[in-house]
Coordinates of C-alpha atoms in Angstrom, one line a residue:
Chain A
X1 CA -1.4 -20.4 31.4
X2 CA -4.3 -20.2 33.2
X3 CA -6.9 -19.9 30.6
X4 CA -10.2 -19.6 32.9
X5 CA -9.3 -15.7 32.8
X6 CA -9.2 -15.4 29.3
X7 CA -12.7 -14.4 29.1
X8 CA -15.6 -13.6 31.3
X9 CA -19.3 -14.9 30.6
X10 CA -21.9 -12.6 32.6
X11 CA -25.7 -12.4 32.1
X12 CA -28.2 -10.2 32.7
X13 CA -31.8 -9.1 31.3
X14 CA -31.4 -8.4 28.0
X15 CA -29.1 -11.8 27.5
X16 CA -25.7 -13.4 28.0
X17 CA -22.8 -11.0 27.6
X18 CA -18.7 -12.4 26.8
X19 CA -16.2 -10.4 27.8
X20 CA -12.6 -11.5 26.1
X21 CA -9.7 -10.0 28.3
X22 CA -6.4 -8.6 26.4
X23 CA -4.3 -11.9 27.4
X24 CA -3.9 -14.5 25.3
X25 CA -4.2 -15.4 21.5
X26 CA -7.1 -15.0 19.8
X27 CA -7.3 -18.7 19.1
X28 CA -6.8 -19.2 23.0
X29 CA -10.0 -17.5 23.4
X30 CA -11.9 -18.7 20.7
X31 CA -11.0 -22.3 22.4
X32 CA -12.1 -20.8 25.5
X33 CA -15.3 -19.5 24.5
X34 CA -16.2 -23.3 22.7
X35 CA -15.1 -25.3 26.4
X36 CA -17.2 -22.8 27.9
X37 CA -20.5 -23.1 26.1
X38 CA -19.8 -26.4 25.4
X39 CA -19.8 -27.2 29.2
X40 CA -22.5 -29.4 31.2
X41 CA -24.5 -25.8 31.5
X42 CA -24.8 -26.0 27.5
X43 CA -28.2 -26.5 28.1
X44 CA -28.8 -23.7 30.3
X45 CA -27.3 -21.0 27.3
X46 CA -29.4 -22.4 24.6
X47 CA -31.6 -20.0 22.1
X48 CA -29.4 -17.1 24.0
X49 CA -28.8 -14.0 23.1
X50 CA -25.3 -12.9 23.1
X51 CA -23.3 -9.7 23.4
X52 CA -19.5 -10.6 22.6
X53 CA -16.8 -7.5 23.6
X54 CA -13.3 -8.1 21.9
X55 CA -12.0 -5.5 23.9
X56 CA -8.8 -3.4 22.1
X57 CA -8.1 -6.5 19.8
X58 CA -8.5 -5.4 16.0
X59 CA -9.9 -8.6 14.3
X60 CA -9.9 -9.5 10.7
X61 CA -13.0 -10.5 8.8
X62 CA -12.4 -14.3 9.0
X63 CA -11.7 -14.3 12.8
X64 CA -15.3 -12.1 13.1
X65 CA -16.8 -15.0 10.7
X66 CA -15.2 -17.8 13.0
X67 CA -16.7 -16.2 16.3
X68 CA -19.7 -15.8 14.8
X69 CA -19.8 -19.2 13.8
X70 CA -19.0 -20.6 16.8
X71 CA -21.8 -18.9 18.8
X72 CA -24.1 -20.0 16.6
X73 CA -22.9 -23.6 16.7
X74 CA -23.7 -23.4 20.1
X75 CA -27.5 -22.5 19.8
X76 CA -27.0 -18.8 20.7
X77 CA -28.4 -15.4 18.7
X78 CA -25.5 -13.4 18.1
X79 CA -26.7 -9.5 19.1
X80 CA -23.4 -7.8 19.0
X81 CA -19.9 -7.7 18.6
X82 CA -17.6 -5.1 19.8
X83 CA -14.9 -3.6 20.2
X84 CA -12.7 -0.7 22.1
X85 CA -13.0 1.6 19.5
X86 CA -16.4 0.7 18.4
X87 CA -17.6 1.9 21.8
X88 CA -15.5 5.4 21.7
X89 CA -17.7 5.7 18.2
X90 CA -20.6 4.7 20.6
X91 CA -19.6 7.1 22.7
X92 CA -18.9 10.2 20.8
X93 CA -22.6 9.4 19.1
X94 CA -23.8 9.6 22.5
X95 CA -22.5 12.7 23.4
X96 CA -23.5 14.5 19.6
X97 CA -26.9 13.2 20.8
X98 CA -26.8 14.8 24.1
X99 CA -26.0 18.2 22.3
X100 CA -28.6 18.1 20.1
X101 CA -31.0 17.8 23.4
X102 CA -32.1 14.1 23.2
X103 CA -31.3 11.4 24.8
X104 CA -31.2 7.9 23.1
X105 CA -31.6 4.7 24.2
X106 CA -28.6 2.2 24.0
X107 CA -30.7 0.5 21.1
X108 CA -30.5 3.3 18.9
X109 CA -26.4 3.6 18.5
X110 CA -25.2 0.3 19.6
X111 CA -24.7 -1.7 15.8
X112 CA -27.1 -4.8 14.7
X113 CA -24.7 -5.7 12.4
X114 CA -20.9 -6.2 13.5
X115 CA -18.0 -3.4 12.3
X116 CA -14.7 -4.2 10.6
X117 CA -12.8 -1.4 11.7
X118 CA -9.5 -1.0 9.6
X119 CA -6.8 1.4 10.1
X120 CA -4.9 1.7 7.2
X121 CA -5.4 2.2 3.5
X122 CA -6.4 0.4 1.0
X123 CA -4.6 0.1 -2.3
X124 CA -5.0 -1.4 -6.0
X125 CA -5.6 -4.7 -5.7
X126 CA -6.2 -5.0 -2.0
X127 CA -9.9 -5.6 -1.6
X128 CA -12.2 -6.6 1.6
X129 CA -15.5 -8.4 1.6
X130 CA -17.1 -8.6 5.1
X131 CA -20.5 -9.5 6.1
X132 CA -21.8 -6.3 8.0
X133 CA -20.4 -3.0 8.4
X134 CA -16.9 -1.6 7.4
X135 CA -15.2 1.8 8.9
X136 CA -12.0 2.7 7.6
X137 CA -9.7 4.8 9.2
X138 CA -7.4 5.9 5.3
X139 CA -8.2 6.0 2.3
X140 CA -9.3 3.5 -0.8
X141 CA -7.6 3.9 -3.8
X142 CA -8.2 3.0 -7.3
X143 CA -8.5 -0.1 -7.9
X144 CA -9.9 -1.4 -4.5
X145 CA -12.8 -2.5 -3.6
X146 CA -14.8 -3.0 -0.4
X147 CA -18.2 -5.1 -0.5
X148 CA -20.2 -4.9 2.6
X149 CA -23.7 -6.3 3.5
X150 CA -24.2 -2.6 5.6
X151 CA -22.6 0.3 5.8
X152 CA -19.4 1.5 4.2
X153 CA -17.8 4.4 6.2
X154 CA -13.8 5.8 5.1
X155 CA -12.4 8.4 6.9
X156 CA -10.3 9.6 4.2
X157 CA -11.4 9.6 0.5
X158 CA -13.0 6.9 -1.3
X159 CA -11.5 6.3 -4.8
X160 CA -11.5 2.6 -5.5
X161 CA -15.2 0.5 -5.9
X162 CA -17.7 0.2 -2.6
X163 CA -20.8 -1.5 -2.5
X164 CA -23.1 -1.4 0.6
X165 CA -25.8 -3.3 1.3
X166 CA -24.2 -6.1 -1.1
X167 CA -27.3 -9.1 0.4
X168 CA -29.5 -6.8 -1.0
X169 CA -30.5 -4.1 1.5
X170 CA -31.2 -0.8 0.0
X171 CA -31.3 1.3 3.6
X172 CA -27.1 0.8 3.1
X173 CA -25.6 3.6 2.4
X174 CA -22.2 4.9 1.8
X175 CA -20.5 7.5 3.3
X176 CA -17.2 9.1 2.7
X177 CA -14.9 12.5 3.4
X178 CA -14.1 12.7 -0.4
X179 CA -16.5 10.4 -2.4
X180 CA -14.9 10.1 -5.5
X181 CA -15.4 6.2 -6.5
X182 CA -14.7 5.0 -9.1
X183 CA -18.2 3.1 -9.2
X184 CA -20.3 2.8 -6.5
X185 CA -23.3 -0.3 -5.7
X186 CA -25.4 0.2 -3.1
X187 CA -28.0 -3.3 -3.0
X188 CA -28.6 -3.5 -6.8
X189 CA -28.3 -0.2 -8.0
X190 CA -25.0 1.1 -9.7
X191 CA -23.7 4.2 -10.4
X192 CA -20.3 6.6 -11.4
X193 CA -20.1 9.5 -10.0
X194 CA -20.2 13.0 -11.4
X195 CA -17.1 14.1 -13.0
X196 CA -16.5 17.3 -10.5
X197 CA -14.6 17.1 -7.5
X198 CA -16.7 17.1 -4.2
X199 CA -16.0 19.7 -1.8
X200 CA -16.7 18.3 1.9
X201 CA -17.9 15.1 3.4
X202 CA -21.4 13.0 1.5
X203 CA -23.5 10.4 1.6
X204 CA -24.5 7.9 -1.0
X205 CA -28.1 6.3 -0.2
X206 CA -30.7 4.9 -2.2
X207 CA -33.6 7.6 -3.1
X208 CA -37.0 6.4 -5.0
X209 CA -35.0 4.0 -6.3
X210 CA -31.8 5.4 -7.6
X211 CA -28.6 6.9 -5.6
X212 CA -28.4 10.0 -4.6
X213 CA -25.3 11.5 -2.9
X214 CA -25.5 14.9 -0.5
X215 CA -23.4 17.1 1.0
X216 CA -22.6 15.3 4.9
X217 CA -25.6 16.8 7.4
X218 CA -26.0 14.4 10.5
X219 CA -29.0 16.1 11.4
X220 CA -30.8 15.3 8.3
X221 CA -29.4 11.4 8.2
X222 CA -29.8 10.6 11.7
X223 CA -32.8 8.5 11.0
X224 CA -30.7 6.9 8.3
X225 CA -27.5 6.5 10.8
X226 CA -29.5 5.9 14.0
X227 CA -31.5 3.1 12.5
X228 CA -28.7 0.7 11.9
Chain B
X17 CA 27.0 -4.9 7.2
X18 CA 25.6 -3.0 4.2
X19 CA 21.7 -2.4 2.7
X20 CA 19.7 -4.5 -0.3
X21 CA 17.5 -2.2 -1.5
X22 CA 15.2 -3.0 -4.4
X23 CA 13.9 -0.7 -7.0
X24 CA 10.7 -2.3 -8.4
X25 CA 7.3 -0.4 -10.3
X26 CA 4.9 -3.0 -11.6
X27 CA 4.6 -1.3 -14.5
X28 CA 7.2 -1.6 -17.5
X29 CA 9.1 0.7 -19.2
X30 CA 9.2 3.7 -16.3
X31 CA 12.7 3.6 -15.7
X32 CA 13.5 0.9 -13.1
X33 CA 16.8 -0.6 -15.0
X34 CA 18.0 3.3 -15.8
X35 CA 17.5 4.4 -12.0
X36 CA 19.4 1.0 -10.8
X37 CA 22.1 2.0 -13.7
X38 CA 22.5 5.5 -12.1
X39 CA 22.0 5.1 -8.5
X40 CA 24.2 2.0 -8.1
X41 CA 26.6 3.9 -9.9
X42 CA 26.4 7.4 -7.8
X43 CA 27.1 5.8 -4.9
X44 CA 30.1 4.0 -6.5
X45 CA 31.8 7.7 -7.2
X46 CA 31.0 8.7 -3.9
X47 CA 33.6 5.8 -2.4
X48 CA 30.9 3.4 -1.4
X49 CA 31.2 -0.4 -2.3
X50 CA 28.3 -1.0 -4.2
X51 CA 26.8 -4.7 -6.4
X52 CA 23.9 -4.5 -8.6
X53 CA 21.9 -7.7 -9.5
X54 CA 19.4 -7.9 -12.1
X55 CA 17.0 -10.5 -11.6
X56 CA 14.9 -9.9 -15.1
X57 CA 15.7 -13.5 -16.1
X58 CA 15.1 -14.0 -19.6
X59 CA 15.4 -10.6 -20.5
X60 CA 18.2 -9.1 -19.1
X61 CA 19.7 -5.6 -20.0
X62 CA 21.0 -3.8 -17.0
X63 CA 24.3 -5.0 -18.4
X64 CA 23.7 -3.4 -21.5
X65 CA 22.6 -0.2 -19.9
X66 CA 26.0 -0.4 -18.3
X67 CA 28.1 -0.7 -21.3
X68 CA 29.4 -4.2 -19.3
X69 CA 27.4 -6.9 -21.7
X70 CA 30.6 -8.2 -23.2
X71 CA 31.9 -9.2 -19.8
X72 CA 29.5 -11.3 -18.8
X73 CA 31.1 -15.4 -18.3
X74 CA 28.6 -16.5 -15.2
X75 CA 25.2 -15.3 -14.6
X76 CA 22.9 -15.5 -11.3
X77 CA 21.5 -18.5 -11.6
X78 CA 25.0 -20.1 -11.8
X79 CA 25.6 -18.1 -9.0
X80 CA 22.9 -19.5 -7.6
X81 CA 23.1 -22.9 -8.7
X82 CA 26.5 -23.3 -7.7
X83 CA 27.9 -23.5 -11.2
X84 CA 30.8 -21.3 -10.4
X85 CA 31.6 -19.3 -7.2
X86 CA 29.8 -15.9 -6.3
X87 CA 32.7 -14.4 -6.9
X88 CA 33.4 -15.8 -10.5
X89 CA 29.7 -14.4 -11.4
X90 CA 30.4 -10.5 -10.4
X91 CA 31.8 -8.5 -12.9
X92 CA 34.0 -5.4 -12.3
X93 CA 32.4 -2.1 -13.5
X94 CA 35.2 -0.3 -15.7
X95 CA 35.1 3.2 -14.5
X96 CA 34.7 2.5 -10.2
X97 CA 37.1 -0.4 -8.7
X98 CA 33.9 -0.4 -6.1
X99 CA 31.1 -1.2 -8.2
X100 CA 30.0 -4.9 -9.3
X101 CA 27.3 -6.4 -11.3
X102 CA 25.7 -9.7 -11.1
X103 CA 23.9 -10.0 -14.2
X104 CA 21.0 -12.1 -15.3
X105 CA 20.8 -14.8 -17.1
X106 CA 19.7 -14.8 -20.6
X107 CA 19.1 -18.5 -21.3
X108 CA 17.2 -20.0 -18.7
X109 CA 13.9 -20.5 -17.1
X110 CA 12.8 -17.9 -14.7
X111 CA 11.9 -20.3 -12.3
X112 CA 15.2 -21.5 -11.7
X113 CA 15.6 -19.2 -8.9
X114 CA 13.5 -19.0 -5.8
X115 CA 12.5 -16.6 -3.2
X116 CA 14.5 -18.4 -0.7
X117 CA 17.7 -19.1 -2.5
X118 CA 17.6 -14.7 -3.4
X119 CA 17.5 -14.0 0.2
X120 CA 20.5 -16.1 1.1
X121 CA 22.4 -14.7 -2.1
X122 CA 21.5 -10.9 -0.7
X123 CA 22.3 -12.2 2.9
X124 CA 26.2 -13.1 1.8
X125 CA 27.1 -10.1 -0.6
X126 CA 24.8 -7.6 2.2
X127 CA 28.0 -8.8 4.8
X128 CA 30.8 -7.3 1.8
X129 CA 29.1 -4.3 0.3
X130 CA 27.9 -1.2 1.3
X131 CA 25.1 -1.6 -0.9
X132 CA 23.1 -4.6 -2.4
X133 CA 20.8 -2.9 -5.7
X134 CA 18.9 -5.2 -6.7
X135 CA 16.7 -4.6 -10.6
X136 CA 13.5 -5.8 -10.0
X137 CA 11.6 -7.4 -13.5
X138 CA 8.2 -5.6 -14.2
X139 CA 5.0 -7.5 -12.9
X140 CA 4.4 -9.2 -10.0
X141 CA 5.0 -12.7 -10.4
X142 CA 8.0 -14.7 -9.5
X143 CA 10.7 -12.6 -10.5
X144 CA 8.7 -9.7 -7.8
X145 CA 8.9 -12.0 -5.5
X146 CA 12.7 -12.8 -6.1
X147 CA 14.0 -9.5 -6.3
X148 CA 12.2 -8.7 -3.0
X149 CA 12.7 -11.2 -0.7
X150 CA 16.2 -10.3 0.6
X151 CA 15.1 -6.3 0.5
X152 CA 15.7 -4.3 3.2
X153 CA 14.5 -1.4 1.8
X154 CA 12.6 -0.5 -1.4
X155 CA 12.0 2.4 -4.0
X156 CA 9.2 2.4 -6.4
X157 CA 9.5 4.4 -9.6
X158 CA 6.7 5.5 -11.5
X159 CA 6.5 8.4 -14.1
X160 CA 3.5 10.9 -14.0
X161 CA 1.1 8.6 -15.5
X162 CA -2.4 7.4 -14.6
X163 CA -1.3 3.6 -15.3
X164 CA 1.9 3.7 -14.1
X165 CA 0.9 5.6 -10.2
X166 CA -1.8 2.7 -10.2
X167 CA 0.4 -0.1 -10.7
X168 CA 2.7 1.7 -8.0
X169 CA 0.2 1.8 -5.8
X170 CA -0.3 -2.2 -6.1
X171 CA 3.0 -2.8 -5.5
X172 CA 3.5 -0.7 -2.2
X173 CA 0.5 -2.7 -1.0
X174 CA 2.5 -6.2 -1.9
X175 CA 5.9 -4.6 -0.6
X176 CA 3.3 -3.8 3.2
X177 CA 2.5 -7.1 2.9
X178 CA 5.6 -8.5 2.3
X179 CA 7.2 -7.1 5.5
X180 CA 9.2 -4.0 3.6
X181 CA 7.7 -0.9 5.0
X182 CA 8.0 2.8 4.0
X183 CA 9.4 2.5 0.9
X184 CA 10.4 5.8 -0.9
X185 CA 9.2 7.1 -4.5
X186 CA 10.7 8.3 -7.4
X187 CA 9.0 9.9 -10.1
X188 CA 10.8 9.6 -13.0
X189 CA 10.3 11.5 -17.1
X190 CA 8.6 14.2 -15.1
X191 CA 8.1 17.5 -18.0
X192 CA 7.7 20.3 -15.9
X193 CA 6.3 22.5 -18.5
X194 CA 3.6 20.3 -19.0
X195 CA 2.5 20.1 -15.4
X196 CA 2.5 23.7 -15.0
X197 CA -0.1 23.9 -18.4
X198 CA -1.7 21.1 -16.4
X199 CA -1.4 18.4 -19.1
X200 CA 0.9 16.0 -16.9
X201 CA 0.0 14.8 -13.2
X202 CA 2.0 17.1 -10.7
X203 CA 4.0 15.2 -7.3
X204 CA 1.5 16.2 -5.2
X205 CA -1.5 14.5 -7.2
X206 CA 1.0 11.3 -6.9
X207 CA 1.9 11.8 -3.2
X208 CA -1.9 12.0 -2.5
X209 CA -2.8 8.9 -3.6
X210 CA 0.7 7.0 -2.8
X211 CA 1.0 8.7 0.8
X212 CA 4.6 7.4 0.7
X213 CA 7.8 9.5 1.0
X214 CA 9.5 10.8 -1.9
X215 CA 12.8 10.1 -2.3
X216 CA 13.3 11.9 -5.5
X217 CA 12.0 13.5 -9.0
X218 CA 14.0 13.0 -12.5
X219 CA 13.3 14.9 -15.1
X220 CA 12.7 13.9 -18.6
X221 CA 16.0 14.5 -20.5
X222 CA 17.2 13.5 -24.0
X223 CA 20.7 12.6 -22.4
X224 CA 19.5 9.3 -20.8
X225 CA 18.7 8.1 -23.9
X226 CA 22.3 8.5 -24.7
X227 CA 23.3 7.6 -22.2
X228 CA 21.4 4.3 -22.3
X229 CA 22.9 3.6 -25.8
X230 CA 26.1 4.0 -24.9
X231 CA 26.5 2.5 -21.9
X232 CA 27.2 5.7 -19.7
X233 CA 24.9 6.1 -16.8
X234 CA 23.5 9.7 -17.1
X235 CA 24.6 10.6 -13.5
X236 CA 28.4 10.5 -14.6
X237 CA 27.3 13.2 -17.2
X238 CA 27.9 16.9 -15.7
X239 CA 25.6 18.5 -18.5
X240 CA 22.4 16.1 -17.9
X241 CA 19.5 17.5 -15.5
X242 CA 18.7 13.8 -15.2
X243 CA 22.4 12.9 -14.2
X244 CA 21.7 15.8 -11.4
X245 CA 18.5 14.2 -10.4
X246 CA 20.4 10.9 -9.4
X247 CA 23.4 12.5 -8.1
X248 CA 21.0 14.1 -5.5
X249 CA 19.2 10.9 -5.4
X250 CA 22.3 8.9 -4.5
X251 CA 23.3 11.4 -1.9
X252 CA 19.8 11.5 0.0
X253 CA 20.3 7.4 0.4
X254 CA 23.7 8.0 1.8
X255 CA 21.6 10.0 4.6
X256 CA 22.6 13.1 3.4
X257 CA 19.7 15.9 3.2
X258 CA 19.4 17.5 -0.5
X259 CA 16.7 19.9 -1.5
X260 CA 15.0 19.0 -4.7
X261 CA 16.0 20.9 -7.7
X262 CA 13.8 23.5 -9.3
X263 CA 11.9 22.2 -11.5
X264 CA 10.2 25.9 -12.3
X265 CA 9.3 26.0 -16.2
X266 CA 10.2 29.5 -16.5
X267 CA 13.3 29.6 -14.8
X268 CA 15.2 26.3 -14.1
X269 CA 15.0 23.8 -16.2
X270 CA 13.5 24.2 -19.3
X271 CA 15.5 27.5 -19.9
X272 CA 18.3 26.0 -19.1
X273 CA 17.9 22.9 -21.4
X274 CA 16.6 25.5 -24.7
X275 CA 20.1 27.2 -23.7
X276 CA 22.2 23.7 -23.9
X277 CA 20.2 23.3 -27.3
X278 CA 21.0 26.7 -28.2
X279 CA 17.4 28.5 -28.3
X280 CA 16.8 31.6 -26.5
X281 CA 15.9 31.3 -22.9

């Protein structure tokens, strides 16, 4: 197989942007992505910074770790990685923000920190630990448990254990259609949640020091959101 | 080419031997050529629960071990011509069978039977792994229980990652007077968190425990509600659709079982 179209390497102002096609393994194209950077232009990538699009591929936490690795290995700043379905978030943010009358800068929603999207649940015993932010598309059940050094977002309710900002950063918050955890961390606060059942969508963030969770209003976190 | 389906809950003591019992033997009165195996080494009593304990000669892991043949090791049930049971062995280590030497056991009797029941052994260790490694299908049984939907819960995640997807639930010992006073955990509190299809509900009923002791799988029994349960149940894996019985406090069951006990309805 010809592996030079595996991935495309582009640059422009704001840095060097890698572009993985849908062919291929993903081991292919982390090989790919070494030979390239490795290449007698090695020099010319140095101190770098990089924008890495996965394109539809959904990648496990390890294979974002080994990427991220390898970038780094090879004297670049990692900016951003991406997916597909990262970008329709993007997207759909875009367009919220377009309602509401302002327009943003593609600073403002694209991530600092990379997402793990998973689409499925998660059940007792299954548990993730991912350096950034997680999205899931299910629910967590008892006796899960997602740590995350950003954000924790679950589409579906949130029953098991999360704890955001898990390196210590107390702007993490946790967000959740049903949050009903069993405990819930956010940096080095802890906290169980009231016995009653919530009625719509919150948000778990730190406030003066403790958490606090609200009833879901974009308008009033979009600092909160935006900022990340 | 028939079906191994495994019937497995992580949790002990919910039911799993009692709805192998019943099941295997359902489909055994309606014509279809059914073989049980229990793979609770060290603590084997689906024999018992089927009245057959005095049979036993060979076990699976001679079966397995090639102490005698496959054939030797299955014992005739004594009510259906069509029903088999490869029993556990009593003595031995529960090591001495392996994932892979399961799946080639469930592979041959898979190509003579209609359908391969296999007991799974509480927990998740070893014997889990045994009794699901030649699956084709699974159904996880849990009673209305906090502990008991959370250990189901872990196991549907190890059956995912295992390969065996959408396995179907049985909830089993349900008391439908209690849920309606809302002291018991209804289906749909367990189908929320479980998400998985549900194959079928049994009530609780003082006949299985009969039953159990003497050897006579409920769903023979015309009188029991649980018997009815499985009978349904056994019909719905045939492919046959079944509503679920009422299980209305006022007016199905619980009526009807003060009547059998002679109170007034």
């Amino acid at each position: 197989m010809n592996t030079t179209n595996l991935i495309a390497v582009k640059g422009n102002k704001e840095g060097l942007q890698i572009i993985c096609g849908d062919k291929g393994s993903w081991k292919e194209i982390i090989t790919e992505i070494k030979t390239r950077l490795a290449g007698e232009n090695s020099h010319f990538f140095k101190g770098a910074s990089v924008q890495v699009d996965t394109g539809t591929r959904i990648l496990s936490a390890e294979q974002v770790g080994a990427l991220w690795q390898v970038l780094q290995d090879s004297g670049l700043t990692v900016k951003c990685i991406k997916t597909e379905t990262q970008d329709e978030l993007a997207q759909s943010f875009k367009s919220w923000s377009r309602e509401q009358g302002k327009e943003l800068s593609e600073t403002e929603y694209v991530c600092a920190k990379p997402v793990l999207i998973v689409k499925r649940s998660l059940r007792s015993g299954q548990n993730i630990t991912f350096d950034g932010n997680v999205l899931i598309f299910g629910d967590v059940n008892p006796g899960a448990e997602i740590i995350a050094s950003g954000f924790i977002m679950v589409l579906g309710y949130l029953r098991g254990i999360a704890h955001a900002g898990s390196s210590g950063d107390d702007k993490a918050w946790v967000m959740s259609f049903r949050l009903q955890p069993t405990q819930l961390r956010i940096a080095n606060c802890i906290t169980r949640p009231p016995e009653e059942e919530p009625q719509g969508p919150e948000l778990a963030r730190i406030h003066e020091g403790v958490i606090v969770c609200d009833s879901m209003d974009w308008r009033k976190y979009y600092d909160l959101i935006g900022g990340i | 080419m028939g079906e191994v389906i495994v019937i497995t809950s992580g949790k002990g003591g919910v039911g799993k031997t009692t709805t192998t019992a019943n099941i295997s033997t359902g489909l055994a009165s309606m014509g279809k050529k059914v073989v049980m195996i229990d793979t609770d080494i060290g603590l084997r009593n689906l024999d018992v629960v089927m009245g057959l304990e005095n049979r036993i000669v060979y076990d699976l892991v001679d079966a397995i071990q090639g102490n005698c043949r496959l054939k030797q090791a299955l014992i005739k049930d004594k009510r259906f011509e069509n029903l088999s049971l490869l029993p556990a062995a009593q003595t031995k280590d529960k090591t001495a069978v392996q994932p892979e030497q399961m799946k080639e056991l469930c592979q041959k009797l898979k190509e003579e039977f209609d359908y391969v029941i296999v007991d799974c052994p509480a927990g998740i260790e070893l014997g889990f792994k045994n009794a699901t490694a030649g699956a084709d299908k699974a159904i996880v049984v849990t009673t209305p229980e906090v502990s008991a939907v959370r250990d189901a819960d872990r196991i549907i995640g190890l059956l995912e990652a295992a390969e065996l997807r959408n396995p179907t639930l049985i909830v089993n010992r349900l008391r439908p007077s209690m849920v309606k006073k809302g002291d018991m955990m209804d289906i749909n509190d367990m189908i929320d968190i479980l998400a998985i299809e549900l194959l079928g509900v049994v009530p609780e009923d003082e006949l299985i425990v009969v039953s159990t002791n003497k050897g006579e799988p409920a769903v023979l029994d015309m009188h029991s509600w649980a018997g009815q349960a499985y009978r349904n149940i056994s019909k719905r894996i045939t492919g046959e659709e079944v509503p679920l019985i009422s299980l209305d406090a006022d007016s199905g069951l619980v009526s009807k079982i003060k009547k059998f006990f002679g109170f007034q309805a």
